[in-house]
Amino acid sequence: MSQSARDPTVAPVLTDTVWFVEVVRDAQAGNLSAFDTLFQYYNARICTYLARMIDNDEEGRDLAQETFIKVWRALPGMNDVPQFETWLYRIATNTAIDHLRRRKFRWPLSKNHEADDTSQFLRIAGPEKQIEEAELIKMALAQVSPHYRACLLLQYVAGFTQREIAQSLNLSEKSISIYVGRGCEQFRQAYERLENGQDATRKRRSTP
Amino acid sequence: MKNPMLMPCAGWVEKLAVKYPDDLSFADRVALNEHLASCPACDTIHSAYQAMGGCICNLPPVEPLSRLPYELLQCEKRSAPRVEQLETTAPGILLWLKSLSEIMLVRPLRQLTPVKSGLLQQAAKMGTTILSFVHSCTHGLNVLERIHAALTHLHQRVIYVSSDDHHFYALRNDTSSILWKYKKSDVFFSSPTVKNGVAYLTSFNAQMFLFSAQWRAGGDSFLWKE
């Protein structure tokens, strides 16, 4: 993975080292201990990425588990060892998008349920500002289209450049540029709406 | 991020959303900076996008998995090379199978009698066949089932004959060559019955003889008599 696109003040990431490539090759050859090393390195990040993708921490962990199983099984067939990270996130993204499709199919009312949760959240008196802000961001993120959300998360959470996102999602750089732009705009508008709604609720509550 | 009605200029959204410098060419970066200097709306949105990225990055991390998925560890056990599985689950049987060919290596055939060397050659060939057979068995069976299948396959290729020359013979079905023989002072009375890996027969002096139907390298197959 190219490091030049990243912030030059940040130390080179582990994935650029020869050692890392060796670990991936060992895991590819069926060495579970080597795979465990990769698992330890990506575990938290993949869990966080998937939890943000589907807006649910517990399900995110389940999907992370599913992702690592898929990765283990598909690893022997992976050709480009230095691109392991983008490949891993591709599997994670596809797993999340499949899950969102299934969820939409099985529980078409889940969106309303989320809206209920939102209003309930807004009714909670005096939550800490930081937690409130984090919840607002998560809710706004959940309102972004899944493919745009994946691009946003790969850019901001995984730290991928648009070229790497393109490799990861098997799309052109131009498409990724458009997706990231639209994702940002959808997020901004969703956040503003939620924030304004929250302000209005607070005002109503404070009015005698 | 306080003005939802604020809209970026057409054609600039993608460039405003870029995070890393290398995602834009030098010319595009210069053009973006010039545009931001002249367009307050895009400048505000650009700042909002930057803040937004920071907010997403700073969300509290999710608690990770405690260890490798259990299913994955189980998969690993199942997908281990089959010969290794045999070594862990049925060491005696595998050693026996391997010994068939190892005898050929450690003991030159010229030191053996022609009958023994012939037997060993056959045994080595059969041992290799069994190993290949067990190795190529499909996924659905467990190791012991595969070994049993291989041995059953072997039994079907062996015929047992009691002879009035006081010998009990095990012969190859295809070549009729002698696999092993057992000598007795008296004559065997009955024809042998083979069941569950054991050959049964009786003698004129009312003795019951049991032989292992499994093929042993080097030794006879006598198990028990009463």
Tab-separated table of C-alpha atoms in Angstrom, chain A:
chain	number	residue	atom	x	y	z
A	1	MET	CA	0.000	0.000	0.000
A	2	SER	CA	1.333	3.405	-0.887
A	3	GLN	CA	2.227	5.454	2.149
A	4	SER	CA	3.039	8.595	0.222
A	5	ALA	CA	-0.595	9.627	0.048
A	6	ARG	CA	-0.841	9.794	3.822
A	7	ASP	CA	0.210	12.422	6.254
A	8	PRO	CA	4.031	12.493	6.099
A	9	THR	CA	4.249	13.205	9.832
A	10	VAL	CA	2.627	9.858	10.599
A	11	ALA	CA	4.993	6.887	11.067
A	12	PRO	CA	4.953	4.221	8.326
A	13	VAL	CA	2.281	1.639	8.940
A	14	LEU	CA	3.026	-1.985	9.699
A	15	THR	CA	1.480	-3.156	6.443
A	16	ASP	CA	4.379	-1.656	4.489
A	17	THR	CA	7.001	-3.823	6.143
A	18	VAL	CA	8.596	-6.972	4.767
A	19	TRP	CA	7.695	-8.696	8.016
A	20	PHE	CA	4.012	-8.024	7.434
A	21	VAL	CA	4.156	-9.493	3.932
A	22	GLU	CA	5.833	-12.577	5.383
A	23	VAL	CA	3.076	-12.944	7.955
A	24	VAL	CA	0.425	-12.718	5.238
A	25	ARG	CA	2.291	-15.337	3.174
A	26	ASP	CA	2.538	-17.661	6.178
A	27	ALA	CA	-1.169	-17.242	6.857
A	28	GLN	CA	-1.816	-17.944	3.193
A	29	ALA	CA	0.099	-21.199	3.543
A	30	GLY	CA	-2.283	-22.260	6.308
A	31	ASN	CA	-0.366	-21.113	9.384
A	32	LEU	CA	-3.084	-20.289	11.914
A	33	SER	CA	-0.608	-18.612	14.240
A	34	ALA	CA	0.323	-16.152	11.470
A	35	PHE	CA	-3.342	-15.573	10.795
A	36	ASP	CA	-3.850	-14.891	14.487
A	37	THR	CA	-1.200	-12.152	14.224
A	38	LEU	CA	-3.180	-10.560	11.389
A	39	PHE	CA	-6.355	-10.996	13.402
A	40	GLN	CA	-4.829	-9.226	16.413
A	41	TYR	CA	-3.686	-6.369	14.191
A	42	TYR	CA	-7.009	-5.815	12.413
A	43	ASN	CA	-9.510	-7.076	14.979
A	44	ALA	CA	-10.400	-3.726	16.598
A	45	ARG	CA	-10.386	-1.796	13.334
A	46	ILE	CA	-12.568	-4.264	11.463
A	47	CYS	CA	-14.992	-4.468	14.385
A	48	THR	CA	-15.240	-0.681	14.518
A	49	TYR	CA	-15.568	-0.363	10.750
A	50	LEU	CA	-18.361	-2.943	10.576
A	51	ALA	CA	-20.152	-1.592	13.639
A	52	ARG	CA	-20.198	1.846	12.003
A	53	MET	CA	-21.298	0.370	8.693
A	54	ILE	CA	-24.371	-1.283	10.160
A	55	ASP	CA	-24.876	1.032	13.143
A	56	ASN	CA	-24.827	-1.743	15.712
A	57	ASP	CA	-21.821	-2.753	17.812
A	58	GLU	CA	-22.949	-6.283	18.612
A	59	GLU	CA	-23.893	-7.145	15.049
A	60	GLY	CA	-20.683	-5.485	13.918
A	61	ARG	CA	-18.686	-7.937	16.020
A	62	ASP	CA	-20.682	-10.835	14.574
A	63	LEU	CA	-19.919	-9.610	11.080
A	64	ALA	CA	-16.253	-9.182	11.982
A	65	GLN	CA	-16.230	-12.821	12.994
A	66	GLU	CA	-17.867	-13.772	9.703
A	67	THR	CA	-15.348	-11.605	7.845
A	68	PHE	CA	-12.324	-13.261	9.444
A	69	ILE	CA	-13.708	-16.691	8.641
A	70	LYS	CA	-14.223	-15.652	5.001
A	71	VAL	CA	-10.732	-14.164	4.885
A	72	TRP	CA	-9.174	-17.359	6.242
A	73	ARG	CA	-10.984	-19.440	3.665
A	74	ALA	CA	-10.231	-17.141	0.742
A	75	LEU	CA	-6.649	-16.360	1.740
A	76	PRO	CA	-4.992	-19.187	-0.239
A	77	GLY	CA	-6.530	-17.779	-3.425
A	78	MET	CA	-5.432	-14.185	-2.838
A	79	ASN	CA	-2.822	-13.151	-5.401
A	80	ASP	CA	-1.686	-9.694	-4.361
A	81	VAL	CA	-0.148	-10.078	-0.898
A	82	PRO	CA	0.905	-6.402	-0.488
A	83	GLN	CA	-2.740	-5.425	-1.067
A	84	PHE	CA	-3.949	-7.603	1.802
A	85	GLU	CA	-5.424	-4.661	3.708
A	86	THR	CA	-7.584	-3.372	0.860
A	87	TRP	CA	-8.639	-6.954	0.120
A	88	LEU	CA	-9.589	-7.492	3.767
A	89	TYR	CA	-11.720	-4.342	3.803
A	90	ARG	CA	-13.363	-5.414	0.546
A	91	ILE	CA	-14.528	-8.625	2.192
A	92	ALA	CA	-15.656	-6.706	5.278
A	93	THR	CA	-17.564	-4.184	3.136
A	94	ASN	CA	-19.290	-6.881	1.094
A	95	THR	CA	-20.211	-8.701	4.288
A	96	ALA	CA	-21.714	-5.530	5.738
A	97	ILE	CA	-23.630	-4.649	2.572
A	98	ASP	CA	-25.013	-8.200	2.332
A	99	HIS	CA	-26.080	-7.922	5.958
A	100	LEU	CA	-27.813	-4.595	5.336
A	101	ARG	CA	-29.656	-6.107	2.376
A	102	ARG	CA	-30.811	-9.044	4.489
A	103	ARG	CA	-31.852	-6.757	7.319
A	104	LYS	CA	-33.828	-4.572	4.952
A	105	PHE	CA	-35.524	-7.642	3.508
A	106	ARG	CA	-36.357	-9.189	6.867
A	107	TRP	CA	-37.267	-6.131	8.872
A	108	PRO	CA	-38.590	-3.431	6.588
A	109	LEU	CA	-39.762	-1.430	9.600
A	110	SER	CA	-36.290	-1.143	11.094
A	111	LYS	CA	-35.987	2.405	9.844
A	112	ASN	CA	-39.064	3.424	11.822
A	113	HIS	CA	-37.618	1.616	14.784
A	114	GLU	CA	-34.474	3.692	14.472
A	115	ALA	CA	-36.575	6.830	14.326
A	116	ASP	CA	-38.265	5.755	17.555
A	117	ASP	CA	-34.889	5.263	19.135
A	118	THR	CA	-33.881	8.717	17.996
A	119	SER	CA	-36.899	10.380	19.533
A	120	GLN	CA	-36.356	8.372	22.694
A	121	PHE	CA	-32.767	9.522	22.751
A	122	LEU	CA	-33.882	13.075	22.345
A	123	ARG	CA	-36.196	12.723	25.319
A	124	ILE	CA	-33.355	11.699	27.648
A	125	ALA	CA	-32.722	14.571	30.001
A	126	GLY	CA	-29.189	15.929	30.301
A	127	PRO	CA	-26.902	13.361	28.668
A	128	GLU	CA	-23.269	14.354	28.524
A	129	LYS	CA	-22.470	16.511	25.549
A	130	GLN	CA	-19.770	14.217	24.255
A	131	ILE	CA	-21.962	11.121	24.281
A	132	GLU	CA	-24.759	13.113	22.709
A	133	GLU	CA	-22.442	14.264	19.951
A	134	ALA	CA	-21.196	10.727	19.304
A	135	GLU	CA	-24.764	9.433	19.088
A	136	LEU	CA	-25.674	12.215	16.691
A	137	ILE	CA	-22.750	11.339	14.427
A	138	LYS	CA	-23.647	7.653	14.462
A	139	MET	CA	-27.253	8.429	13.603
A	140	ALA	CA	-26.214	10.741	10.788
A	141	LEU	CA	-23.835	8.094	9.469
A	142	ALA	CA	-26.623	5.519	9.506
A	143	GLN	CA	-28.636	7.761	7.191
A	144	VAL	CA	-25.959	7.796	4.494
A	145	SER	CA	-26.431	5.276	1.646
A	146	PRO	CA	-24.472	2.060	2.367
A	147	HIS	CA	-22.028	2.383	-0.543
A	148	TYR	CA	-21.322	6.047	0.203
A	149	ARG	CA	-21.005	5.173	3.898
A	150	ALA	CA	-18.445	2.510	3.086
A	151	CYS	CA	-16.404	5.086	1.169
A	152	LEU	CA	-16.613	7.602	4.017
A	153	LEU	CA	-15.578	5.041	6.602
A	154	LEU	CA	-12.747	3.708	4.477
A	155	GLN	CA	-11.473	7.264	4.070
A	156	TYR	CA	-11.903	8.447	7.653
A	157	VAL	CA	-11.732	5.262	9.774
A	158	ALA	CA	-9.470	2.973	7.736
A	159	GLY	CA	-7.376	5.919	6.538
A	160	PHE	CA	-7.458	4.876	2.886
A	161	THR	CA	-6.696	7.242	0.040
A	162	GLN	CA	-9.257	7.342	-2.746
A	163	ARG	CA	-6.992	5.127	-4.845
A	164	GLU	CA	-6.944	2.518	-2.086
A	165	ILE	CA	-10.715	2.762	-1.645
A	166	ALA	CA	-11.039	2.163	-5.384
A	167	GLN	CA	-8.844	-0.945	-5.093
A	168	SER	CA	-10.741	-2.142	-2.075
A	169	LEU	CA	-14.205	-1.753	-3.581
A	170	ASN	CA	-13.140	-2.696	-7.098
A	171	LEU	CA	-14.373	0.583	-8.542
A	172	SER	CA	-12.737	3.361	-10.530
A	173	GLU	CA	-11.095	6.274	-8.740
A	174	LYS	CA	-13.513	8.628	-10.447
A	175	SER	CA	-16.485	6.733	-9.011
A	176	ILE	CA	-14.938	6.782	-5.564
A	177	SER	CA	-14.374	10.519	-5.807
A	178	ILE	CA	-18.079	10.957	-6.606
A	179	TYR	CA	-19.166	8.525	-3.874
A	180	VAL	CA	-17.038	10.228	-1.219
A	181	GLY	CA	-18.382	13.640	-2.241
A	182	ARG	CA	-21.986	12.475	-2.134
A	183	GLY	CA	-21.400	10.620	1.099
A	184	CYS	CA	-19.986	13.720	2.735
A	185	GLU	CA	-22.902	15.793	1.568
A	186	GLN	CA	-25.495	13.243	2.715
A	187	PHE	CA	-23.804	13.049	6.090
A	188	ARG	CA	-23.628	16.821	6.486
A	189	GLN	CA	-27.299	17.273	5.677
A	190	ALA	CA	-28.379	14.372	7.923
A	191	TYR	CA	-26.293	15.733	10.772
A	192	GLU	CA	-27.748	19.223	10.372
A	193	ARG	CA	-31.288	17.870	10.328
A	194	LEU	CA	-30.704	15.797	13.442
A	195	GLU	CA	-28.977	18.606	15.235
A	196	ASN	CA	-31.756	21.068	14.389
A	197	GLY	CA	-34.366	18.520	15.471
A	198	GLN	CA	-32.565	18.066	18.749
A	199	ASP	CA	-32.396	21.807	19.311
A	200	ALA	CA	-36.110	22.134	18.602
A	201	THR	CA	-36.916	19.349	21.097
A	202	ARG	CA	-34.777	20.988	23.739
A	203	LYS	CA	-36.582	24.278	23.172
A	204	ARG	CA	-39.986	22.599	23.457
A	205	ARG	CA	-38.903	20.855	26.649
A	206	SER	CA	-37.564	24.034	28.220
A	207	THR	CA	-40.775	25.991	27.376
A	208	PRO	CA	-43.155	25.821	30.389
